[in-house]
Coordinates of C-alpha atoms and ligand atoms in Angstrom, one line a residue:
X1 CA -43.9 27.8 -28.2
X2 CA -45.2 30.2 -25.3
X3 CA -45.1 33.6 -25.4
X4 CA -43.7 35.5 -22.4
X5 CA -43.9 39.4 -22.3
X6 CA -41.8 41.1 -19.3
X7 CA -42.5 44.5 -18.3
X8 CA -39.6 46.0 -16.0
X9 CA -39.6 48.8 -13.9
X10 CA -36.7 50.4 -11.6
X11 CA -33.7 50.2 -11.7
X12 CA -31.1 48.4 -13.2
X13 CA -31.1 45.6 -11.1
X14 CA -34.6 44.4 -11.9
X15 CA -33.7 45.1 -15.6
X16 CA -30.6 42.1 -15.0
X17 CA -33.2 40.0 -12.8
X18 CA -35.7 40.2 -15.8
X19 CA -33.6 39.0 -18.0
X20 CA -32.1 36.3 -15.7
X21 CA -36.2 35.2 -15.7
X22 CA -36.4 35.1 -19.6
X23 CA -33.1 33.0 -18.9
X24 CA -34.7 30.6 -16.4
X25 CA -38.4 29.9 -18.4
X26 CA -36.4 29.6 -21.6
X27 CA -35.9 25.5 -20.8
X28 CA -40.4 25.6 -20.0
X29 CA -40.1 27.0 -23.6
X30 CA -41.3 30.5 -23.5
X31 CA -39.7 32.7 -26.4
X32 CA -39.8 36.6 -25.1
X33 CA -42.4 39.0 -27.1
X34 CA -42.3 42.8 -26.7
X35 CA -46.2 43.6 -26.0
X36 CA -48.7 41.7 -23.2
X37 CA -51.5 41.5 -25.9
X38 CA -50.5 38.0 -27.3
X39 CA -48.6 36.6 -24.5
X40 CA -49.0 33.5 -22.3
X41 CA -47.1 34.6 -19.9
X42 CA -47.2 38.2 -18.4
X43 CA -44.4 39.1 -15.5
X44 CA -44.3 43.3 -14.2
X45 CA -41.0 43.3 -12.5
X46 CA -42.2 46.2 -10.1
X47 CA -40.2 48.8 -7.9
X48 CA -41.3 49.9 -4.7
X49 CA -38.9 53.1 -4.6
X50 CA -41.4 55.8 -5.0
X51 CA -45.7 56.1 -4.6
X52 CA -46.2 56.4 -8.5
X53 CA -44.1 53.7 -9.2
X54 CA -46.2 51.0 -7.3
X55 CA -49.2 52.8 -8.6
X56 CA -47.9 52.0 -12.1
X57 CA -48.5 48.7 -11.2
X58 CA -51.9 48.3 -10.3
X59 CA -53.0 50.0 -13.2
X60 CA -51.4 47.8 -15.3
X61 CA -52.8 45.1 -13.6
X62 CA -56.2 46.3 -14.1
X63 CA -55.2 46.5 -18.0
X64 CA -54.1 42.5 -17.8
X65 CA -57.3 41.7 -16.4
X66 CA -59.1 42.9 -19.3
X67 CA -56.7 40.5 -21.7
X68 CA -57.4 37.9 -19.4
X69 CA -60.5 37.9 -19.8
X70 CA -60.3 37.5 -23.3
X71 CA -57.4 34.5 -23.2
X72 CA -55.9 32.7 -21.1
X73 CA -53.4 34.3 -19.6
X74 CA -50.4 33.8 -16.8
X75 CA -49.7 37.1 -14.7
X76 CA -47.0 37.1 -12.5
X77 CA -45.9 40.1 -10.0
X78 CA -42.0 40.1 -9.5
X79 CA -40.0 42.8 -8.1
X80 CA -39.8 45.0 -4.8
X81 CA -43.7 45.5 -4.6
X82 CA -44.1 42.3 -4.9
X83 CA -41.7 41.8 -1.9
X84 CA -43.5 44.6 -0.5
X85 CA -46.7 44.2 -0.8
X86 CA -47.3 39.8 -1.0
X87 CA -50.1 38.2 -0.3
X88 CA -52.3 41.6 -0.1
X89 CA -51.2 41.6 -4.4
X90 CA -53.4 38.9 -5.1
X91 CA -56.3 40.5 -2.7
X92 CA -56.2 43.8 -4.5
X93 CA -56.0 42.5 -7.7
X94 CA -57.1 38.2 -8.0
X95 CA -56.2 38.5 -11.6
X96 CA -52.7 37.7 -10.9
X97 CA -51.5 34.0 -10.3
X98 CA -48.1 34.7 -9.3
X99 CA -46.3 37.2 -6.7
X100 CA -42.4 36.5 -6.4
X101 CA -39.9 38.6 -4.6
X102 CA -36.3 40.0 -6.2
X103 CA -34.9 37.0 -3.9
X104 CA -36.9 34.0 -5.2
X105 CA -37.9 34.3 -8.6
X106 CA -35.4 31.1 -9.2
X107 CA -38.3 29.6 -7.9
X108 CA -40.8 30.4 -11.0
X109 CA -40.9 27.3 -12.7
X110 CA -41.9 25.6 -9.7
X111 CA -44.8 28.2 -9.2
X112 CA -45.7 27.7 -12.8
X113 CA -46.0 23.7 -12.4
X114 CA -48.1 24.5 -9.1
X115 CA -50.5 26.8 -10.5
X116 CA -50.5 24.0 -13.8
X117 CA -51.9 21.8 -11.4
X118 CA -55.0 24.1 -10.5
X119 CA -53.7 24.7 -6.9
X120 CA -54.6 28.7 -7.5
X121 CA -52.3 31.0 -6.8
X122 CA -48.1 31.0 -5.8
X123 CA -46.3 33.1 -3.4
X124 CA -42.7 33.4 -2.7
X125 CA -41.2 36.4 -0.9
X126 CA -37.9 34.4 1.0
X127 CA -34.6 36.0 0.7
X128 CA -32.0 33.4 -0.4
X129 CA -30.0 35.8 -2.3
X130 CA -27.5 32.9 -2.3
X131 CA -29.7 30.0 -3.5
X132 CA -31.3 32.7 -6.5
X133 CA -27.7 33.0 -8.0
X134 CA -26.7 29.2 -7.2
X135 CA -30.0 28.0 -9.2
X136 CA -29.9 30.7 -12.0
X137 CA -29.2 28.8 -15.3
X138 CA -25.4 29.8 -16.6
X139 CA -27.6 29.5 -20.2
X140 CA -28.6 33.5 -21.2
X141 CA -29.7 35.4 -23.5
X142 CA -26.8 37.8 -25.4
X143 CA -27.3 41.0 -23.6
X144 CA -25.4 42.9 -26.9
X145 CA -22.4 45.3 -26.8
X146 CA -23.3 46.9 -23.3
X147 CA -24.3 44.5 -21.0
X148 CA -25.2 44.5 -16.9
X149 CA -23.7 42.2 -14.5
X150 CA -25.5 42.2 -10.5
X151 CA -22.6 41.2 -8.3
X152 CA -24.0 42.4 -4.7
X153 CA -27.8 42.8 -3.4
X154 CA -29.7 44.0 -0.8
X155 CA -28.4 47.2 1.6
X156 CA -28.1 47.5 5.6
X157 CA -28.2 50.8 5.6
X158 CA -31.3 52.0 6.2
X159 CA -31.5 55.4 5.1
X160 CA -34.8 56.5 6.9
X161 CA -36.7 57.4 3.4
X162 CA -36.0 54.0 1.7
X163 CA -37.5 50.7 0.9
X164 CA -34.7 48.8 -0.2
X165 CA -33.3 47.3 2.6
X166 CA -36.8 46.0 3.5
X167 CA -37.4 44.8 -0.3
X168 CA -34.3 43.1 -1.2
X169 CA -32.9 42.4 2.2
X170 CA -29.6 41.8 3.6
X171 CA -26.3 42.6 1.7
X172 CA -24.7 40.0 -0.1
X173 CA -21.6 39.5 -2.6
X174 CA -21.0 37.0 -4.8
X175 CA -18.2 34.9 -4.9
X176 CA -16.0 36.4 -7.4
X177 CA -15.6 33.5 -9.3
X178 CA -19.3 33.0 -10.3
X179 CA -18.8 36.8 -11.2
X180 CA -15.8 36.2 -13.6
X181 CA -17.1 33.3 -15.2
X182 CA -20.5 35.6 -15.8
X183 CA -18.5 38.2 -17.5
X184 CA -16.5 35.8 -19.3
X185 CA -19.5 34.4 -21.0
X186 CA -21.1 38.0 -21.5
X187 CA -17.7 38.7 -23.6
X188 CA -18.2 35.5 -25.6
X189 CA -21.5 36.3 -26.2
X190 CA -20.2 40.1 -27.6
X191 CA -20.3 42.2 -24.6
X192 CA -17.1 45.0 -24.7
X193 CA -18.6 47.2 -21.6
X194 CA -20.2 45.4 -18.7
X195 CA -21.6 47.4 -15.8
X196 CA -21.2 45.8 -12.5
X197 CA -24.5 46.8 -10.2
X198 CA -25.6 46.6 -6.9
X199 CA -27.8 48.7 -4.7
X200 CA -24.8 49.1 -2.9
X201 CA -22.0 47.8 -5.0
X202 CA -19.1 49.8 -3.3
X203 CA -20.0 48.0 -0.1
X204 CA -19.0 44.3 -2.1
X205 CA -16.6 41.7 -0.3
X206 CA -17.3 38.8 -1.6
X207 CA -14.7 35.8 -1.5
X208 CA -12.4 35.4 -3.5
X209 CA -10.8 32.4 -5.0
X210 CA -7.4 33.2 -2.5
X211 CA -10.7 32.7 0.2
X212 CA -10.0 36.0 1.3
X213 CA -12.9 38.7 1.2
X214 CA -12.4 41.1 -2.0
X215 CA -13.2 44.5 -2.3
X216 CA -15.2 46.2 -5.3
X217 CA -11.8 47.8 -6.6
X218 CA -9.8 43.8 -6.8
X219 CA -12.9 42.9 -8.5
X220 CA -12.6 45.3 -10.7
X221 CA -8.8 44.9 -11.5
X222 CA -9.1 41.0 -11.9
X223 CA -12.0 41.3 -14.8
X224 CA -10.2 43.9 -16.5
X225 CA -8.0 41.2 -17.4
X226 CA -10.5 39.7 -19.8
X227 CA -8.8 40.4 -22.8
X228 CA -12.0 41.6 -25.1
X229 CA -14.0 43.5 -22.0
X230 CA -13.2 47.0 -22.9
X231 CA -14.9 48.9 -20.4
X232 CA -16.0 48.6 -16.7
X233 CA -18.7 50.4 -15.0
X234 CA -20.1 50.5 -11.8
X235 CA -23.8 51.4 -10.1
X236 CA -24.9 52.6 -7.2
X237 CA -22.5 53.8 -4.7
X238 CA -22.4 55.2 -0.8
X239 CA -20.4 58.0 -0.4
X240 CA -19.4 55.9 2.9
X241 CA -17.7 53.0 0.7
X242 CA -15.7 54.7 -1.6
X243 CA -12.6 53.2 -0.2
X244 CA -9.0 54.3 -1.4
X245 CA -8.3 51.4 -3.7
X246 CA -11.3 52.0 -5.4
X247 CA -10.6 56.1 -5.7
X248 CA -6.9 54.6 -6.8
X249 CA -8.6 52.3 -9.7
X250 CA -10.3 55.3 -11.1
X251 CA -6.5 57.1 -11.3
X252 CA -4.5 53.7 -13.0
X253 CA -7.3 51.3 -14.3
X254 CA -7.5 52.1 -17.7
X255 CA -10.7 50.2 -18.6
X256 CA -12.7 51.3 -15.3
X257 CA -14.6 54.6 -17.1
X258 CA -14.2 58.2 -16.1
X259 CA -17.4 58.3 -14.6
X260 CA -19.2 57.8 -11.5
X261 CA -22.6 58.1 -9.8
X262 CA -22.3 59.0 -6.1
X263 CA -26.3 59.7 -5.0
X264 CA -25.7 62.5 -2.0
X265 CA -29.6 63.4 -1.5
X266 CA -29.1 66.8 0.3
X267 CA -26.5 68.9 1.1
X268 CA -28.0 70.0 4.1
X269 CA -26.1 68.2 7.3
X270 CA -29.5 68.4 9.3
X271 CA -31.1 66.8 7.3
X272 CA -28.3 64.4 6.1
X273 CA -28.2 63.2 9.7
X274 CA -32.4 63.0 9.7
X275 CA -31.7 60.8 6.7
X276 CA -29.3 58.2 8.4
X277 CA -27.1 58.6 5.3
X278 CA -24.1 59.0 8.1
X279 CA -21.8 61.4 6.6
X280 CA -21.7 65.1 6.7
X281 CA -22.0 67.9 3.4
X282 CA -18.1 68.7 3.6
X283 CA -17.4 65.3 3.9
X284 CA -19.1 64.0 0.7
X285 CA -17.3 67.8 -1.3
X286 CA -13.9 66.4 0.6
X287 CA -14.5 62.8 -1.0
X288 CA -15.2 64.2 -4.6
X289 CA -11.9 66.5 -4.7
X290 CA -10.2 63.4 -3.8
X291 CA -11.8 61.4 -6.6
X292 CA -10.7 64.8 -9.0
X293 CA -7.0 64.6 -7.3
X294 CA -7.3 60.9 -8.4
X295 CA -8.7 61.4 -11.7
X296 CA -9.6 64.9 -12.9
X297 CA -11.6 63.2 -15.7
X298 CA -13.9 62.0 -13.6
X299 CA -17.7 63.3 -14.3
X300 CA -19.9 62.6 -11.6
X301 CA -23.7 61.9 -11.7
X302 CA -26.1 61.7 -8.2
X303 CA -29.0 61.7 -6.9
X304 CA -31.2 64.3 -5.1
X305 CA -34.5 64.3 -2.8
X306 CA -36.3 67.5 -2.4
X307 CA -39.1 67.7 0.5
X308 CA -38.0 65.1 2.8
X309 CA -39.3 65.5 6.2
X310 CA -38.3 68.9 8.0
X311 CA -36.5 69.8 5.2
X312 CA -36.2 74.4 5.3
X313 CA -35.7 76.9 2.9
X314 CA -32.0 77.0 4.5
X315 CA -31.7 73.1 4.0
X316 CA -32.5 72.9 0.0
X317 CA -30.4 76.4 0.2
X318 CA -27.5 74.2 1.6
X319 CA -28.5 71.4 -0.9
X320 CA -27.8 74.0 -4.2
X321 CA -25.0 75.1 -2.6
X322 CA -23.6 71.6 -2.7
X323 CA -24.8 71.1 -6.2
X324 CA -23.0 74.3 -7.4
X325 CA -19.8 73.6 -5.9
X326 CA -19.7 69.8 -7.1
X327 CA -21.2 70.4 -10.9
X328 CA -22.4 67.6 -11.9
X329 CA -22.8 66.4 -15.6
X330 CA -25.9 64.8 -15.1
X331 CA -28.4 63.6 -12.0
X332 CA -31.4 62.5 -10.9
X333 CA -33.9 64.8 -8.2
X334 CA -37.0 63.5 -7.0
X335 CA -39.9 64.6 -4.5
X336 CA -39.8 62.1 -1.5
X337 CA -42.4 60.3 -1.6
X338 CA -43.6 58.6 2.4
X339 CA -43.0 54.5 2.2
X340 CA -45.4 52.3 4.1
X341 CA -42.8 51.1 6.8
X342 CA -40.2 53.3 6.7
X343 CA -39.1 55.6 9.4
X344 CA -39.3 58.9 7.2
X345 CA -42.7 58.3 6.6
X346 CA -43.9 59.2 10.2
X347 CA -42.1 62.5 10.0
X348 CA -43.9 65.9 9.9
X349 CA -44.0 66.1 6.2
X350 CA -42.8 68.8 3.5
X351 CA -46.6 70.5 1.7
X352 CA -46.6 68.8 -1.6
X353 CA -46.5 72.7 -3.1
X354 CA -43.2 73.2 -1.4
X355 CA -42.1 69.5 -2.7
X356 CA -42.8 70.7 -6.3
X357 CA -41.7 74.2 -6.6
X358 CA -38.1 73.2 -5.2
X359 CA -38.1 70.2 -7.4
X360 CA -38.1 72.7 -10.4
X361 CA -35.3 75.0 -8.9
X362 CA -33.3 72.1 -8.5
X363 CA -34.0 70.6 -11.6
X364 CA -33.4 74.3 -13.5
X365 CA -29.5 74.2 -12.1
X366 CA -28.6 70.4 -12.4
X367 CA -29.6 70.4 -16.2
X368 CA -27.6 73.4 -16.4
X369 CA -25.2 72.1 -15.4
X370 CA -25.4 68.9 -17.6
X371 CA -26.0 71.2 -20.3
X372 CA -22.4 72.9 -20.0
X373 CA -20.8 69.6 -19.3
X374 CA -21.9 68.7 -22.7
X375 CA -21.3 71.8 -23.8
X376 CA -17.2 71.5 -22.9
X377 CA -17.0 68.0 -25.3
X378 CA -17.8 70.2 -28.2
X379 CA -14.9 69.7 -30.5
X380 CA -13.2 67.2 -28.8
X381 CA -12.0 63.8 -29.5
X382 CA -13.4 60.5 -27.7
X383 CA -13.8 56.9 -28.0
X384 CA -17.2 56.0 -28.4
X385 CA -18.2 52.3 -27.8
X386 CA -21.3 51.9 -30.8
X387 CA -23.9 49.7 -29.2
X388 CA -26.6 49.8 -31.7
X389 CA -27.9 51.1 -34.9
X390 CA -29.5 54.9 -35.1
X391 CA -32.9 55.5 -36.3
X392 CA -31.5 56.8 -39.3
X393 CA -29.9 54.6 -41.9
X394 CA -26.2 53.7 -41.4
X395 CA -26.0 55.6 -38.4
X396 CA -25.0 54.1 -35.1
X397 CA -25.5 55.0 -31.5
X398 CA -22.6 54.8 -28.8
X399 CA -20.9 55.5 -25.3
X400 CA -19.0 57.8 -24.3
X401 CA -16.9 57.6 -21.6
X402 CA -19.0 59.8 -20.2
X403 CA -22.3 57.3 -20.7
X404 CA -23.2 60.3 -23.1
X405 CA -25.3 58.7 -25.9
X406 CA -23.4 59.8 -29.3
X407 CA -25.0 59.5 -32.4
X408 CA -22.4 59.1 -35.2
X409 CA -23.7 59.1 -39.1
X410 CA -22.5 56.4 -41.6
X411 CA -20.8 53.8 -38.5
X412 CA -23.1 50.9 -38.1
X413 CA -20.7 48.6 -39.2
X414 CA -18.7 49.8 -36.3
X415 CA -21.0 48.3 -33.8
X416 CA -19.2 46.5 -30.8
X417 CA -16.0 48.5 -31.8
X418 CA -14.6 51.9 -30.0
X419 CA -13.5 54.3 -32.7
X420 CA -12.3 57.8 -32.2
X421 CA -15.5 60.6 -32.3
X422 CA -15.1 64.0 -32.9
X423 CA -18.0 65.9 -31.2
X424 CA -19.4 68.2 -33.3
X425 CA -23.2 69.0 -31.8
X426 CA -24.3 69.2 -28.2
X427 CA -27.8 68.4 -27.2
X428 CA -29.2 68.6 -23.6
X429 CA -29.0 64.4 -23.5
X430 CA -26.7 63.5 -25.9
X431 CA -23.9 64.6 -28.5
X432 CA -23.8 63.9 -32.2
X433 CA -20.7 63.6 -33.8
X434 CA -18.3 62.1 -36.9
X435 CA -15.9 59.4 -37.2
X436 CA -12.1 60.5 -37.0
X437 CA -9.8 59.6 -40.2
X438 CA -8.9 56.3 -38.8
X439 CA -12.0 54.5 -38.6
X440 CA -10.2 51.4 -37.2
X441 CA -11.4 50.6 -33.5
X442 CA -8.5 51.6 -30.7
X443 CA -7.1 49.2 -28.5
X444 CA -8.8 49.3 -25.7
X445 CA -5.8 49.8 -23.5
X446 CA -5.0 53.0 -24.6
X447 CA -8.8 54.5 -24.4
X448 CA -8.5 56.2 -21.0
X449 CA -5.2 57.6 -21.9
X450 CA -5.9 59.0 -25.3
X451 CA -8.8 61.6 -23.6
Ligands
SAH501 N1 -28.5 52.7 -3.0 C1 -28.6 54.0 -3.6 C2 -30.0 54.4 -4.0 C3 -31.0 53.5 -4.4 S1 -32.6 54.1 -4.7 C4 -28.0 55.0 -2.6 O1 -27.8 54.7 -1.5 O2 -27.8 56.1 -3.0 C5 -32.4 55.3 -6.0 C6 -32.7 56.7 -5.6 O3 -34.1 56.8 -5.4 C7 -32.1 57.2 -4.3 O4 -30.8 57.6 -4.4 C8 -33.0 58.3 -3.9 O5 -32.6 59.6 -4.4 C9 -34.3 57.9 -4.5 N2 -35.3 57.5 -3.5 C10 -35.2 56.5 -2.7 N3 -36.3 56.5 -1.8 C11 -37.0 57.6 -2.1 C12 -38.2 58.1 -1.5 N4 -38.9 57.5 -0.5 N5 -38.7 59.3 -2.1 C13 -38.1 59.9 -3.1 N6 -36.9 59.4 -3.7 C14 -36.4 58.2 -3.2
SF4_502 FE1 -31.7 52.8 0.1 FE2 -29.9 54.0 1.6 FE3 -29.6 51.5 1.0 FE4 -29.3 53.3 -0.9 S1 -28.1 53.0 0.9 S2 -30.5 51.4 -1.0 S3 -30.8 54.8 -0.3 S4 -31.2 52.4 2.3
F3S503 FE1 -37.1 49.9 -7.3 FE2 -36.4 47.7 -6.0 FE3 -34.7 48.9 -7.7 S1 -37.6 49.4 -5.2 S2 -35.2 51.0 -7.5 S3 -36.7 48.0 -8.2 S4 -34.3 47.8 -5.8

C-alpha cells in the first residue's frame, strides 16, 4: 500500500478535482493519509486567484523538499498555478516531479509510470476538459452526507482582474447524463445535498439526452427527481446568467435551497465597466429584487474586491452603498491582488494602505450584516441537514438552508437525516440549537415549504 497525502487549496472546484485524483490513483493502489510526513505520494492542488495563495505554494514546496530529502518521496503540483506557472514550477523549485493542470490530471498515472521509468520529470498543462471527465474513473470515494458535483469548467469572461479563464480555459458543460448518473451514485453512496459547481455554473448548456442544449435551471429540475437527493445547491454565479427559469426554480423547486451566492465585486459602475464584469450597479439591485419577488427567502452571499485599479473614495462609497441596500447574510471581500497576465494588472494601482484600510470598512458592515441575519433565525424553526458529528459527544453538526453551520446537542444518530431545529443561540458563523418534539426526519418535499 502507498500513501498519498493531497493538500487542496481554492475553491471548491479543486476540492471535487482532488478527490476525483484520490479516485483515479486508487487502482496504482495509493490509500489517502491526512499529513505529507509519511506519504509516498505528495499532490498541492494550487489556486492562482490571489498573490498569497501561489505564495502558499512555494513555501510548501520548500517544506517537501526537506521530507524528501529524508525519503523518498513523489511531489506533484496540480491546480491553477500549476496551469499557470508550468515548466518555470519545476525551475523554481526541482524538488517536484510532477506539474499537471486542472484540465489533465486524468493523465497522472501515466506521469507516474513515466517518472517510474527514471525519465525525470512530467508536465501536462492541455485543456481537454472533455477527455478529463470521459477518462475519470465512475469508481469514488463516498463524499458523506454533503457532497460536491463539477458540472461546467472554465469561464470566457474575462473579467480584467482574473486568472481563471487563463487557468482552466474555455467553458464547458457536461452532458447531463454523465451529470445524473454522478449524482445518482453520490445518493447511493449516502449523499442527501449535492452542490452542483462551476466557475461559472449559471452559464451551463450542456446536452441533454433530448440532444437539445439544457440550461442550469432543467438541470436542476431533472436531478431533483432523485428520490433520496434532498437538497440542491449551486456555486459560482454571473449576475449576467441568471436567467428567468433559474430565478423561477428558486420560487417552485422545493429542493433547490433558499440561498444563493451572486459575487458583484463593486458597486461602483466605473469601475464595474473597468472590470469587464458587463453589467451596471442598478442592474445587479434590479436582478436581486427579482430573485426576492421570486423567492423572499432567498439569502444571498457575494463577493467583493476593494482596491482594484482606479478605484476612488466615491467608487468603494458606491460599493457600501450597494452592500447596504442588498444586505447580505454572509460574503467574501478581498484586496485585489495584480495577476501576471491579466489586463488589471497594468492599471495604475490602488496604494496597498488604501487597499487595507477599506478592506476593514467593508469587512466592519458585511459581518454586520451576517451578524443580524443570524440574529433574525433566533427562535425559529428549520430543517437542518446533520452532516457530521460535533466535537462534543452526541452532538451533531448540520445545514441550514441557509448553509448556516448548526450545532445541535444529543443528534448524532440523526446524521444524513433533516429534522426540524429550533434556533436557540446565534453566533457570528454559526447557530446552535435543539431538536424539535418530533425527532423523525421530514420528507424532503415539504422542507422549503415548512420555513
Ligand atoms: N466566477 C466567479 C468568481 C471566481 S474567483 C465570478 O465571476 O464571480 C472568486 C473570487 O475571487 C472572485 O469573485 C473575486 O472576488 C476574487 N478574485 C478574483 N481575482 C482576484 C484578484 N485578482 N484579486 C482579488 N480578488 C480576486
Ligand atoms: Fe473570473 Fe470573471 Fe470568469 Fe468569474 S466570471 S471566473 S471573476 S473571469
Ligand atoms: Fe483558485 Fe483556480 Fe479555483 S485559481 S479559485 S483554484 S479556479
Amino acid at each position: 500500500m502507498k500513501k498519498l497525502y493531497i493538500k487542496t487549496y481554492g475553491c471548491q472546484m479543486n476540492v471535487y478535482d482532488s478527490a476525483r485524483m484520490a479516485d483515479l490513483l486508487a487502482p496504482l493502489g495509493f490509500t489517502p493519509v491526512d499529513d505529507a510526513a509519511s506519504a509516498d505520494m505528495v499532490i498541492l492542488n494550487t489556486c492562482h486567484i490571489r498573490e498569497k495563495a501561489a505564495e502558499k505554494v512555494y513555501s510548501e514546496l520548500g517544506r517537501l523538499k526537506k521530507l524528501k530529502e529524508r525519503r523518498p518521496m513523489l511531489i506533484a503540483v496540480a491546480g491553477c498555478v500549476a496551469q499557470a506557472e508550468g515548466a518555470e514550477m519545476i525551475a523554481r523549485q526541482p524538488a517536484v516531479d510532477i506539474v499537471v493542470g486542472p484540465q489533465s490530471y486524468h493523465r497522472l498515472p501515466e506521469m507516474i509510470a513515466q517518472i517510474a521509468r527514471g525519465t525525470g520529470h512530467a508536465l501536462e498543462t492541455d485543456f481537454p476538459a472533455r477527455d478529463k471527465f470521459d477518462a475519470l474513473p465512475e469508481e469514488a470515494a463516498p463524499q458523506g452526507v454533503i457532497a460536491f458535483l463539477t458540472v461546467q469548467e472554465g469561464c470566457d469572461k474575462f473579467c480584467t482582474f482574473c486568472v481563471v479563464p487563463y487557468t482552466r480555459g474555455a467553458e464547458y458543460s457536461r452532458p447531463v447524463t454523465d451529470i445524473e448518473d454522478e449524482a445518482r451514485r453520490l445518493v447511493d453512496s449516502g449523499a442527501r445535498e449535492i452542490t452542483l459547481l462551476g466557475q461559472n455554473v449559471n452559464a451551463y448548456r450542456g446536452l441533454g439526452p433530448d440532444g437539445k442544449r439544457w440550461s442550469l435551471a432543467q438541470l436542476i429540475r431533472h436531478l431533483a427527481r432523485l428520490e433520496d437527493l434532498a437538497r440542491l445547491r449551486y456555486t459560482t454565479s454571473h449576475p449576467r446568467d441568471m436567467t428567468n427559469d433559474l430565478i423561477a426554480a428558486h420560487a417552485d423547486e422545493p429542493k433547490l435551497m433558499p440561498f444563493l451566492h451572486l459575487p458583484v465585486q463593486s458597486g461602483s459602475n466605473g469601475i464595474l465597466a473597468a472590470m469587464n464584469r458587463n453589467h451596471t450597479a442598478d442592474e445587479y439591485l434590479h436582478l436581486v429584487e427579482r430573485i426576492r419577488a421570486a423567492n423572499p427567502d432567498v439569502a444571498l452571499s457575494s463577493d467583493f474586491i476593494v482596491g482594484f485599479p482606479g478605484e476612488t473614495e466615491a467608487d468603494f462609497a458606491a460599493t457600501l452603498s450597494l452592500v447596504r441596500e442588498v444586505k447580505f447574510s454572509q460574503a467574501f471581500s478581498f484586496k485585489y491582488s495584480p495577476r501576471p497576465g491579466t489586463p488589471a494588472a497594468t492599471m495604475k494601482q490602488v496604494p496597498e494602505p488604501v487597499k487595507k484600510e477599506r478592506l476593514a470598512i467593508l469587512q466592519a458592515v458585511l459581518t454586520e450584516q451576517q451578524r443580524a441575519f443570524n440574529r433574525a433565525c433566533e427562535g425559529r424553526m428549520m430543517p437542518v441537514l446533520f452532516e457530521s458529528e460535533g466535537r462534543k459527544r452526541g452532538q451533531a453538526t448540520g445545514r441550514s438552508p441557509y448553509l448556516q453551520p448548526v450545532h445541535v446537542e444529543s443528534a448524532s444518530h440523526l446524521i444524513g437525516e433533516i429534522s426540524e431545529v429550533r434556533i436557540e443561540t446565534v453566533l457570528t458563523n454559526s447557530l446552535r440549537g435543539s431538536l424539535a418534539q418530533s425527532h423523525a426526519a421530514r420528507p424532503a418535499q415539504n422542507e422549503a415549504r415548512a420555513l
